[in-house]
GROMACS .gro file of C-alpha atoms in nm:
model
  132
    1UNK     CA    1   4.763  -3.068   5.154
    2UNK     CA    2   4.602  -3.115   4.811
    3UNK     CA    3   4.884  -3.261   4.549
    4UNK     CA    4   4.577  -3.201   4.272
    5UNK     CA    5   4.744  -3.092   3.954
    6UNK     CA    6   5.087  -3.198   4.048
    7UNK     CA    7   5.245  -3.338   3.699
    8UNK     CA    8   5.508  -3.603   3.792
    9UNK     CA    9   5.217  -3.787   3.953
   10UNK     CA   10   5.043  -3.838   3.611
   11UNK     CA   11   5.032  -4.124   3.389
   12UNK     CA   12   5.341  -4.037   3.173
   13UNK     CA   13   5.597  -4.287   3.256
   14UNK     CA   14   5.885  -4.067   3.079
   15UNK     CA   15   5.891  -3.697   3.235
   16UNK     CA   16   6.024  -3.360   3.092
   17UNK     CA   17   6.162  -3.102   3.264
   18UNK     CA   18   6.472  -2.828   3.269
   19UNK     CA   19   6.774  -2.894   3.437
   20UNK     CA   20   7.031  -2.613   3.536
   21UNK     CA   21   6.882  -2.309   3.462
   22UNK     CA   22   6.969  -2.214   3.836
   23UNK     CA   23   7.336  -2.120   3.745
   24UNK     CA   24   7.511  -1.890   3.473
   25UNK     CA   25   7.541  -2.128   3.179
   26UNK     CA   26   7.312  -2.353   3.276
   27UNK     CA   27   7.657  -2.596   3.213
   28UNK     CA   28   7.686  -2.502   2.853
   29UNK     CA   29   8.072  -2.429   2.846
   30UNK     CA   30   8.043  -2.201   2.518
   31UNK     CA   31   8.139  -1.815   2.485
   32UNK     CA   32   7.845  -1.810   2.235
   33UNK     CA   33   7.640  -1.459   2.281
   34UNK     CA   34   7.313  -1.683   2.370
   35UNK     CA   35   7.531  -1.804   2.717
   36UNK     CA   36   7.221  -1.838   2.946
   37UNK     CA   37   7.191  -1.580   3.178
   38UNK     CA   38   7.086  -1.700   3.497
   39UNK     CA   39   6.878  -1.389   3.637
   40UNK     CA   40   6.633  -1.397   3.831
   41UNK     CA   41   6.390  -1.255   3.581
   42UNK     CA   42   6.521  -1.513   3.333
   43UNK     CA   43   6.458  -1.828   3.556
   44UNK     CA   44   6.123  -1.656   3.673
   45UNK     CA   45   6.037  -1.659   3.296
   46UNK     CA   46   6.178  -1.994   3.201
   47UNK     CA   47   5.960  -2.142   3.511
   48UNK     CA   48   5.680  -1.957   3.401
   49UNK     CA   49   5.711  -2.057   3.023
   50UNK     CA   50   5.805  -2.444   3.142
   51UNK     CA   51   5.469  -2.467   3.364
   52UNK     CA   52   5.247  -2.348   3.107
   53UNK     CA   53   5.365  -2.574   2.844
   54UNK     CA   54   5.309  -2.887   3.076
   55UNK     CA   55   5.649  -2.970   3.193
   56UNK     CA   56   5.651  -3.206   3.480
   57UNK     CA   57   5.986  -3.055   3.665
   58UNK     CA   58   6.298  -2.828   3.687
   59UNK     CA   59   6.618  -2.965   3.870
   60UNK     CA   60   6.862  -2.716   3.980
   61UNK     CA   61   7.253  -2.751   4.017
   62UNK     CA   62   7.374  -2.780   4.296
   63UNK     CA   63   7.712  -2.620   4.323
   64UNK     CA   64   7.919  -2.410   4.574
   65UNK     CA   65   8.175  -2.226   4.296
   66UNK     CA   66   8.202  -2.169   3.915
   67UNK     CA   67   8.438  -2.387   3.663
   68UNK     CA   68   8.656  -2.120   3.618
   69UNK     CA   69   8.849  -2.118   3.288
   70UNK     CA   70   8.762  -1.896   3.002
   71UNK     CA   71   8.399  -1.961   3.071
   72UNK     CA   72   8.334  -1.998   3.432
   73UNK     CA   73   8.038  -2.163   3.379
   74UNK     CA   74   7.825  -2.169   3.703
   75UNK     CA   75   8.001  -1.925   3.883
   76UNK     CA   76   7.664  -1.754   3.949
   77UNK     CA   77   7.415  -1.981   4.103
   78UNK     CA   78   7.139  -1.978   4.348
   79UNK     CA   79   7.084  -2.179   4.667
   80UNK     CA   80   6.827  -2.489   4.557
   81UNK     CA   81   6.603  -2.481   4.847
   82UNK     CA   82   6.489  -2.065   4.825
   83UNK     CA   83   6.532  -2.096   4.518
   84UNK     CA   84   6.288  -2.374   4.421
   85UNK     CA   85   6.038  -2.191   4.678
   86UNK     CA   86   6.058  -1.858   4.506
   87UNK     CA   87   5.974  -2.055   4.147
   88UNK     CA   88   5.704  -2.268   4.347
   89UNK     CA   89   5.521  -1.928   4.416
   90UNK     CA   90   5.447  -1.854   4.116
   91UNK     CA   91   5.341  -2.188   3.911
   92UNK     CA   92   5.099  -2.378   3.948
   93UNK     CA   93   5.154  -2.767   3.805
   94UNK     CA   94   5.523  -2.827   3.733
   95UNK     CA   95   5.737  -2.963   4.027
   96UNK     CA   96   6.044  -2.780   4.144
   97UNK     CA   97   6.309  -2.958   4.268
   98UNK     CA   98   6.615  -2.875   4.516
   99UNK     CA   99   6.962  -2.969   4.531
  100UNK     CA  100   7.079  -3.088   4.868
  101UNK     CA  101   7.442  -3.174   4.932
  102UNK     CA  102   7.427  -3.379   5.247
  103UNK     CA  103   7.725  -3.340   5.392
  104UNK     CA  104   7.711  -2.966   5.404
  105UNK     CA  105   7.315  -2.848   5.594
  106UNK     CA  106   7.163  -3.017   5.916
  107UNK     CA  107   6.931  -3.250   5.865
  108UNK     CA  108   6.664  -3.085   6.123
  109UNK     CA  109   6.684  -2.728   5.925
  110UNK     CA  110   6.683  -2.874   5.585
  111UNK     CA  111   6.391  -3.086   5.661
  112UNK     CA  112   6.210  -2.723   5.768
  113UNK     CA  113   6.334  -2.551   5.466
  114UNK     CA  114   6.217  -2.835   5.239
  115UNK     CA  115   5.847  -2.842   5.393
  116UNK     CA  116   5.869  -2.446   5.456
  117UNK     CA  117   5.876  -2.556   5.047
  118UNK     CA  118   5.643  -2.794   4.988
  119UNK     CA  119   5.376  -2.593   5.128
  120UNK     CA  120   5.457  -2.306   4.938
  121UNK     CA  121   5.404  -2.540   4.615
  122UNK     CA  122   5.108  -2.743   4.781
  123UNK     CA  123   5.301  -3.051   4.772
  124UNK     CA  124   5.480  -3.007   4.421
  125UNK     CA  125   5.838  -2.963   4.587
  126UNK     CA  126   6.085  -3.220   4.523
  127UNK     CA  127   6.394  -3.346   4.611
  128UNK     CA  128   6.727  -3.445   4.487
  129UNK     CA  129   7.023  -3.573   4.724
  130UNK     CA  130   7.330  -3.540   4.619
  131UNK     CA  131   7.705  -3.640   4.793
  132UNK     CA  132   7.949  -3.396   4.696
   0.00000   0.00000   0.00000
């Protein structure tokens, strides 16, 4: 597997990238009318929009339930892993990450999920570990 137009392997030692577009909010705790909208139309057009202006990556959030509160930021948000494979399908340079809470998915399925992944990206998928 070719990793040939992969950004976070270039020479730019400080990398750009989105971070929590996967959930409603995207953490921004606000009642403002511009609340991000997590849709899957909206994060297909962020991705989109984020690869073609040379952005090396997009993290998701990983999380299981909202805030609550007036807010409730991130009480809508997608599984990493299918996630970051749907996005991977249709860009071309940026890596996508995904969110894996260890104590909560078997090691033997994740690790088929997350190269299930990478090949869908040709080698652009990425992962972050998390605890809890």
């Amino acid at each position: 597997m070719s990793r040939i137009g992969t950004r976070m392997y270039n020479d730019n030692r400080f990398k750009l990238g989105l971070f929590g577009m996967n959930c409603s909010g995207g953490l921004t705790m606000t009642l403002a009318p511009e609340y991000w909208d997590a849709s899957w139309e909206n994060n297909l057009k962020a991705a989109q929009l984020a690869d073609e202006a040379g952005l090396e990556f997009i993290l998701p959030i990983g999380r299981w339930r909202g805030y609550g509160g007036i807010t409730d930021t991130a009480s809508s948000t997608y599984e990493t892993l299918t996630w970051a494979s749907g996005l991977l399908a249709v860009t071309k340079g940026i890596s996508i990450f995904g969110t894996v809470h260890v104590s909560m998915i078997g090691p033997v399925f994740c690790a088929k999920q997350m190269v299930t992944a990478d090949h869908i990206g040709q080698g652009r998928f990425g992962l972050n570990i998390v605890s809890g």
